[in-house]
Coordinates of C-alpha atoms and ligand atoms in Angstrom, one line a residue:
M1 CA 36.9 -11.7 6.7
N2 CA 40.5 -10.6 7.5
R3 CA 42.5 -12.1 10.3
F4 CA 42.5 -10.2 13.5
D5 CA 43.7 -10.3 17.1
Y6 CA 41.2 -10.6 19.9
V7 CA 42.1 -9.1 23.3
K8 CA 40.1 -9.0 26.4
P9 CA 41.4 -6.3 28.7
Q10 CA 40.6 -6.4 32.4
T11 CA 40.9 -2.6 33.1
I12 CA 40.1 0.6 31.2
A13 CA 43.8 1.4 31.1
E14 CA 44.6 -1.9 29.4
A15 CA 41.7 -1.4 27.0
V16 CA 42.9 2.1 26.0
A17 CA 46.5 0.9 25.6
A18 CA 45.4 -2.1 23.4
A19 CA 43.2 0.2 21.2
A20 CA 45.9 2.8 20.7
E21 CA 47.6 0.6 18.2
P22 CA 46.7 1.5 14.6
G23 CA 43.9 -0.5 13.1
A24 CA 42.4 -1.6 16.5
A25 CA 38.7 -1.3 17.3
F26 CA 36.6 -1.5 20.5
L27 CA 34.1 -4.3 20.5
G28 CA 30.7 -3.8 22.3
A29 CA 28.0 -6.3 21.5
G30 CA 29.1 -6.3 17.9
T31 CA 25.7 -5.9 16.4
N32 CA 27.1 -3.3 14.1
L33 CA 30.8 -3.9 14.0
L34 CA 30.6 -7.6 13.2
D35 CA 28.2 -7.0 10.3
L36 CA 30.6 -4.5 8.9
M37 CA 33.5 -6.8 9.3
K38 CA 31.6 -9.7 7.6
G39 CA 30.8 -7.4 4.7
G40 CA 34.4 -6.3 4.3
I41 CA 33.6 -2.7 5.3
A42 CA 35.4 -2.6 8.6
N43 CA 38.8 -4.4 8.7
P44 CA 40.3 -4.0 12.2
N45 CA 43.5 -6.0 12.8
R46 CA 42.7 -6.1 16.6
L47 CA 39.3 -6.3 18.5
V48 CA 39.5 -4.9 22.0
D49 CA 36.5 -6.5 23.7
V50 CA 35.3 -4.0 26.3
T51 CA 32.3 -6.0 27.5
H52 CA 34.0 -7.5 30.5
L53 CA 35.4 -4.3 31.9
P54 CA 34.3 -3.7 35.5
D55 CA 32.1 -0.8 36.6
L56 CA 30.8 0.3 33.2
A57 CA 27.4 -1.5 33.3
A58 CA 25.8 0.7 36.0
I59 CA 23.0 3.3 35.9
E60 CA 23.9 5.7 38.8
T61 CA 22.0 8.7 40.2
A62 CA 24.0 11.5 41.7
P63 CA 22.7 13.6 44.7
D64 CA 21.8 16.4 42.3
G65 CA 19.5 14.0 40.3
S66 CA 21.8 13.8 37.2
I67 CA 22.2 10.3 35.9
R68 CA 25.4 8.5 34.7
I69 CA 24.9 5.6 32.3
G70 CA 27.9 3.3 31.9
A71 CA 29.0 2.6 28.4
L72 CA 28.2 -1.1 28.8
V73 CA 24.6 -0.6 29.9
R74 CA 22.5 -2.6 27.4
N75 CA 19.9 -0.5 25.5
S76 CA 16.9 -2.5 26.8
D77 CA 18.1 -2.3 30.4
L78 CA 18.3 1.4 30.2
A79 CA 15.0 1.9 28.5
H80 CA 13.2 -0.4 31.1
D81 CA 14.9 1.0 34.2
A82 CA 11.9 2.4 36.0
D83 CA 13.7 5.3 37.6
F84 CA 15.5 6.3 34.4
S85 CA 12.4 6.1 32.2
K86 CA 10.4 8.3 34.6
R87 CA 13.1 11.0 34.6
F88 CA 14.0 10.9 30.9
P89 CA 11.0 9.4 29.2
A90 CA 12.0 10.6 25.7
V91 CA 15.3 8.9 26.0
A92 CA 13.5 5.6 26.8
E93 CA 11.0 6.1 24.0
A94 CA 13.8 6.8 21.5
L95 CA 15.7 3.6 22.6
L96 CA 12.6 1.4 22.3
S97 CA 11.9 2.8 18.8
G98 CA 15.2 1.5 17.6
A99 CA 16.2 -1.9 16.0
S100 CA 14.5 -5.0 17.5
A101 CA 14.0 -6.4 21.0
Q102 CA 16.9 -8.9 20.4
L103 CA 19.2 -6.2 19.2
R104 CA 18.3 -3.8 22.1
N105 CA 18.9 -6.6 24.6
A106 CA 22.5 -6.9 23.2
A107 CA 23.5 -3.4 22.1
T108 CA 25.5 -1.3 24.4
V109 CA 25.3 2.4 25.1
G110 CA 28.9 3.1 23.8
G111 CA 28.2 1.0 20.7
N112 CA 24.9 2.9 20.0
L113 CA 26.7 6.3 20.1
M114 CA 29.5 5.0 17.8
Q115 CA 27.3 3.0 15.3
R116 CA 28.1 3.8 11.6
T117 CA 25.8 5.2 8.9
R118 CA 23.3 3.0 7.1
C119 CA 24.1 4.7 3.7
A120 CA 23.8 1.7 1.3
Y121 CA 26.8 2.8 -0.6
F122 CA 28.9 2.8 2.6
T123 CA 28.0 -0.8 3.2
D124 CA 28.7 -1.9 -0.4
P125 CA 32.3 -2.5 -1.0
A126 CA 31.7 -2.2 -4.7
S127 CA 30.7 1.4 -4.4
T128 CA 32.9 4.5 -4.0
C129 CA 32.6 6.1 -0.6
N130 CA 34.6 9.0 0.9
K131 CA 33.8 7.8 4.3
R132 CA 35.4 4.4 3.7
Q133 CA 38.1 5.6 1.4
P134 CA 39.0 9.2 1.7
G135 CA 39.1 10.9 -1.7
A136 CA 37.4 8.0 -3.6
G137 CA 34.2 9.9 -4.4
C138 CA 30.6 9.4 -3.2
D139 CA 28.2 7.2 -5.1
A140 CA 25.3 8.4 -3.1
I141 CA 25.5 11.8 -4.7
G142 CA 23.5 11.3 -7.8
G143 CA 22.5 7.8 -6.7
E144 CA 19.7 6.4 -4.6
N145 CA 19.6 9.0 -2.0
R146 CA 16.0 9.4 -0.7
S147 CA 17.1 8.6 2.9
H148 CA 20.1 11.0 3.0
A149 CA 20.7 14.3 4.7
V150 CA 19.0 17.7 4.1
L151 CA 21.0 19.5 6.8
G152 CA 24.7 19.6 7.5
W153 CA 25.8 17.6 4.5
S154 CA 28.8 18.4 2.3
D155 CA 29.9 17.8 -1.3
H156 CA 32.0 14.9 0.1
C157 CA 29.2 13.0 2.0
I158 CA 25.5 13.2 2.4
A159 CA 24.9 10.3 4.8
V160 CA 22.8 10.6 8.0
H161 CA 23.5 9.5 11.6
P162 CA 21.3 6.5 12.3
S163 CA 20.8 6.5 16.1
D164 CA 17.5 7.3 17.8
F165 CA 19.0 7.2 21.3
C166 CA 21.4 10.0 20.4
V167 CA 18.8 12.3 19.3
A168 CA 17.0 12.3 22.6
L169 CA 20.4 12.6 24.4
T170 CA 21.2 15.7 22.2
A171 CA 17.9 17.4 23.0
L172 CA 18.5 16.9 26.7
G173 CA 22.2 18.1 26.7
A174 CA 24.0 14.8 27.5
I175 CA 27.7 14.8 28.3
V176 CA 30.0 12.0 26.9
E177 CA 32.7 10.7 29.3
I178 CA 35.9 9.6 27.5
A179 CA 39.0 7.7 28.7
G180 CA 42.1 7.7 26.5
P181 CA 45.9 7.5 26.5
G182 CA 46.0 11.2 27.8
G183 CA 43.5 10.6 30.7
R184 CA 39.8 11.4 31.1
R185 CA 37.8 14.1 29.4
E186 CA 34.2 15.1 29.0
V187 CA 32.5 16.5 25.9
P188 CA 28.9 17.7 25.4
I189 CA 27.2 15.4 22.9
T190 CA 26.5 18.4 20.6
A191 CA 30.3 18.7 20.1
F192 CA 31.1 15.0 20.1
Y193 CA 30.0 14.4 16.5
L194 CA 31.7 16.2 13.6
L195 CA 30.1 17.3 10.3
P196 CA 31.5 15.6 7.2
G197 CA 33.0 18.7 5.5
E198 CA 36.0 17.4 3.5
T199 CA 36.8 14.6 5.9
P200 CA 33.7 12.4 6.3
D201 CA 35.9 9.5 7.5
R202 CA 36.3 11.5 10.8
E203 CA 32.9 11.2 12.5
T204 CA 33.6 12.0 16.2
L205 CA 36.1 13.9 18.4
L206 CA 37.5 10.5 19.6
S207 CA 41.3 10.0 19.0
A208 CA 43.1 6.7 18.7
G209 CA 42.7 4.6 21.9
E210 CA 39.9 6.8 23.3
M211 CA 36.8 5.0 24.4
I212 CA 33.4 6.1 25.7
V213 CA 33.1 5.1 29.4
A214 CA 29.7 6.8 30.2
V215 CA 27.1 9.2 29.1
R216 CA 25.6 11.7 31.7
L217 CA 22.3 13.4 31.6
P218 CA 22.6 16.6 33.6
A219 CA 20.4 17.6 36.5
D220 CA 18.9 20.6 34.6
A221 CA 17.4 18.1 32.1
L222 CA 15.1 16.9 34.9
A223 CA 12.9 20.0 34.7
F224 CA 11.6 18.6 31.3
S225 CA 10.5 15.2 32.6
G226 CA 6.8 16.0 32.5
H227 CA 6.8 17.2 28.9
Q228 CA 9.1 15.2 26.7
R229 CA 8.5 12.9 23.7
Y230 CA 10.3 11.2 20.8
L231 CA 8.6 10.8 17.4
K232 CA 10.0 8.8 14.5
V233 CA 8.7 8.4 10.9
R234 CA 10.0 5.5 9.0
D235 CA 9.2 3.3 6.1
R236 CA 7.9 0.5 8.4
T237 CA 6.4 1.1 11.8
S238 CA 9.0 -1.0 13.6
Y239 CA 12.5 -2.3 12.9
A240 CA 13.5 0.5 10.6
F241 CA 15.7 3.5 10.7
A242 CA 14.2 7.0 10.8
L243 CA 13.5 9.0 7.7
A244 CA 12.8 11.9 10.1
S245 CA 12.6 11.9 13.8
A246 CA 12.6 14.5 16.7
A247 CA 12.9 14.7 20.4
A248 CA 11.2 17.6 22.1
A249 CA 11.1 18.7 25.7
L250 CA 9.2 21.7 27.2
T251 CA 8.6 23.4 30.5
F252 CA 5.8 25.8 31.2
E253 CA 5.1 28.9 33.4
N254 CA 1.7 30.4 33.7
G255 CA 0.5 28.6 30.5
V256 CA 3.4 29.7 28.3
I257 CA 6.5 27.8 27.3
S258 CA 9.3 28.8 29.5
A259 CA 12.0 26.6 27.9
A260 CA 12.2 24.2 25.0
R261 CA 14.7 21.6 23.9
L262 CA 14.5 20.2 20.4
A263 CA 16.8 17.8 18.4
L264 CA 16.3 16.1 15.0
G265 CA 17.3 12.7 13.7
G266 CA 17.4 11.0 10.3
I267 CA 18.0 14.3 8.5
A268 CA 21.6 15.2 9.1
P269 CA 25.1 13.6 9.5
K270 CA 24.9 14.0 13.3
P271 CA 22.0 14.2 15.8
W272 CA 20.9 17.8 15.1
R273 CA 20.1 20.3 17.9
A274 CA 17.7 22.9 16.8
E275 CA 18.7 25.8 19.1
A276 CA 17.1 28.6 17.0
A277 CA 13.8 26.8 17.1
E278 CA 14.2 26.3 20.9
A279 CA 14.8 30.0 21.5
A280 CA 11.8 31.0 19.3
L281 CA 9.5 28.8 21.4
A282 CA 10.4 30.4 24.7
G283 CA 7.7 32.7 25.9
K284 CA 5.1 31.5 23.4
A285 CA 1.7 30.0 24.1
P286 CA 1.7 26.3 23.1
G287 CA -0.3 25.6 20.0
R288 CA -0.3 25.0 16.2
Q289 CA 1.0 28.5 15.4
A290 CA 4.0 28.4 17.6
F291 CA 4.9 24.8 16.8
A292 CA 4.6 25.4 13.0
A293 CA 6.8 28.5 13.3
A294 CA 9.5 26.5 15.2
A295 CA 9.4 23.8 12.6
E296 CA 10.1 26.4 9.9
I297 CA 13.0 27.7 11.9
A298 CA 14.4 24.2 12.5
F299 CA 14.5 23.6 8.7
A300 CA 15.4 27.1 7.5
D301 CA 18.8 26.0 6.3
A302 CA 17.7 22.6 4.9
K303 CA 18.6 21.8 1.3
P304 CA 18.0 18.5 -0.5
S305 CA 21.1 16.5 -1.3
G306 CA 19.3 14.5 -4.0
E307 CA 15.9 13.0 -4.3
N308 CA 15.0 13.8 -0.7
A309 CA 13.2 17.2 -0.8
Y310 CA 10.3 15.4 0.8
K311 CA 12.3 15.1 4.1
I312 CA 12.2 18.9 4.6
E313 CA 8.3 18.9 4.6
L314 CA 8.2 15.7 6.5
G315 CA 10.7 16.9 9.1
K316 CA 8.7 20.1 9.7
R317 CA 5.6 18.0 10.3
V318 CA 7.5 15.7 12.7
V319 CA 8.8 18.8 14.7
A320 CA 5.3 20.4 14.9
R321 CA 3.7 17.0 16.0
V322 CA 6.4 16.1 18.6
L323 CA 6.1 19.5 20.1
A324 CA 2.3 19.0 20.4
M325 CA 2.9 15.6 21.9
A326 CA 5.3 17.0 24.5
A327 CA 2.9 19.9 25.3
A328 CA 0.2 17.3 25.9
G329 CA 2.5 15.8 28.7
T330 CA 4.5 12.7 29.1
P331 CA 2.2 9.6 29.3
D332 CA 2.1 7.8 32.6
R333 CA 3.5 4.7 30.9
L334 CA 5.8 4.3 27.9
P335 CA 3.6 3.8 24.9
A336 CA 3.0 0.3 23.6
L337 CA 4.3 1.4 20.2
P338 CA 7.1 3.9 21.1
A339 CA 7.7 7.1 19.0
S340 CA 4.8 6.2 16.8
P341 CA 3.2 8.9 14.5
F342 CA -0.1 7.1 15.0
A343 CA -0.3 8.1 18.7
P344 CA -3.4 10.3 19.4
I345 CA -2.7 13.9 20.5
P346 CA -5.5 15.6 22.6
E347 CA -7.4 18.0 20.2
S348 CA -7.1 20.8 22.9
V349 CA -3.3 20.9 22.3
V350 CA -3.3 20.5 18.5
N351 CA -5.9 23.1 17.9
V352 CA -4.9 25.8 20.4
Ligands
FAD401 C1 19.0 -4.8 11.8 C2 19.3 -3.6 12.6 C3 18.4 -2.6 12.8 C4 18.7 -1.5 13.6 N1 17.9 -0.4 13.8 C5 18.2 0.6 14.5 C6 17.3 1.7 14.7 O1 16.2 1.7 14.2 N2 17.7 2.8 15.5 C7 19.0 2.8 16.0 O2 19.3 3.8 16.7 N3 19.8 1.8 15.9 C8 19.5 0.7 15.2 N4 20.4 -0.3 14.9 C9 21.7 -0.1 15.4 C10 22.0 -0.7 16.8 O3 21.4 0.3 17.7 C11 23.5 -0.7 16.9 O4 24.0 -1.8 16.2 C12 23.9 -0.9 18.3 O5 23.5 0.2 19.2 C13 25.5 -1.0 18.4 O6 25.9 -1.4 19.7 P1 26.9 -2.5 20.0 O7 27.2 -2.6 21.4 O8 26.5 -3.8 19.3 O9 28.2 -1.9 19.2 P2 29.3 -2.6 18.3 O10 28.8 -3.2 17.1 O11 30.1 -3.5 19.2 O12 30.2 -1.3 18.0 C14 29.7 -0.3 17.2 C15 30.9 0.7 17.0 O13 31.1 1.3 18.2 C16 32.5 1.2 18.6 N5 32.4 1.0 20.1 C17 31.7 0.1 20.8 N6 31.9 0.4 22.2 C18 32.6 1.6 22.2 C19 33.0 2.3 23.4 N7 32.7 2.1 24.6 N8 33.8 3.4 23.1 C20 34.1 3.7 21.8 N9 33.8 3.0 20.7 C21 33.0 1.9 20.9 C22 33.0 -0.1 17.9 O14 34.4 0.0 17.7 C23 32.2 0.1 16.6 O15 32.8 1.0 15.7 C24 20.1 -1.4 14.2 C25 21.0 -2.5 14.0 C26 20.6 -3.5 13.2 C27 21.6 -4.7 13.1
SF4_402 S1 27.0 9.6 1.5 FE1 28.9 9.4 2.7 S2 28.7 7.3 3.4 FE2 27.4 7.4 1.7 S3 28.6 6.9 -0.1 FE3 28.7 9.1 0.1 S4 30.6 9.3 1.3 FE4 30.0 7.3 1.6

């Protein structure tokens, strides 16, 4: 590991100033960053430890019902907050389907949003990787790429975004609050992440010194609390990243779908909002036909980036199933095995 400075700012302004130096990185719980440093993948010359900053570890409800989650809230604390999980159950389910209990107890909200891809070539310093070293090439193209992207990829990078949490946040229209050298700004999460194009090293809108201070779930997302779920298919039933996942949220009027929210994970370089599929669901009766049609639309532009054509069919099935789960209604309690494809769905919903 390279030598680096460690600084522990006491205010957001100090943190931003310390991180504006070239080569600096914010440190949350370190569950991702420290691994990358030990492997020689990340080589910051300064770590700006934000975990002691005041006022960033709260979950606050505004009078309009929107919820503001501080960047230092731990993943487990958010998922197990009774009020939060009742209002945004798909977000809690997504969080609890990620990593392990120990990791969730440590990992911060800000760190989860900023975690790096799990492309095996990215984490192997002996491989070429445009994300690590712009212009070097991409060993995943033509290599072992069964877990790579089928939507949004480019000839320069085919990696997927690994977060579960961010998929549910994307479905529900979360806003990212940012503090930086130029002051504060807010960005919808759908615009926060960048597609790889020719610059896969640039993953988000954040500039040097900018840090995430909070994530907000807007009040209009509350309309979906009664019908929202997250579903994740992976190689193991727990402690594995998604091969394909989806968050779905529905509202109903007179037995038909009045509004739909849908986002996909494990299939694209960023959490993928499926707006055309959402529009197609509005006004439809819930059931197999409408859900299968929405799944086709969600994957209409999908193309294999290697040996991963299976993800297109898998992803469609995940979408159809998560929509059926959401239509059946949010369970009274978080499922014992969150986001599991083995959860039963009432026949009445599947077979409508
Ligand atoms: C074995 C293992 C399995 C996992 N499985 C899953 C899984 O199934 N699903 C899933 O979603 N995740 C999974 N994870 C990832 C885990 O969720 C992340 O490691 C964690 O959320 C990162 O949070 P952290 O606070 O430790 O971030 P850190 O490791 O401290 O930081 C991660 C990145 O975020 C930056 N950063 C941190 N805080 C801020 C901030 N406030 N503003 C701007 N930048 C910031 C850091 O500079 C760094 O680049 C897994 C991790 C491991 C190790
Ligand atoms: S897919 Fe992206 S992250 Fe993986 S090796 Fe290629 S450029 Fe690097």
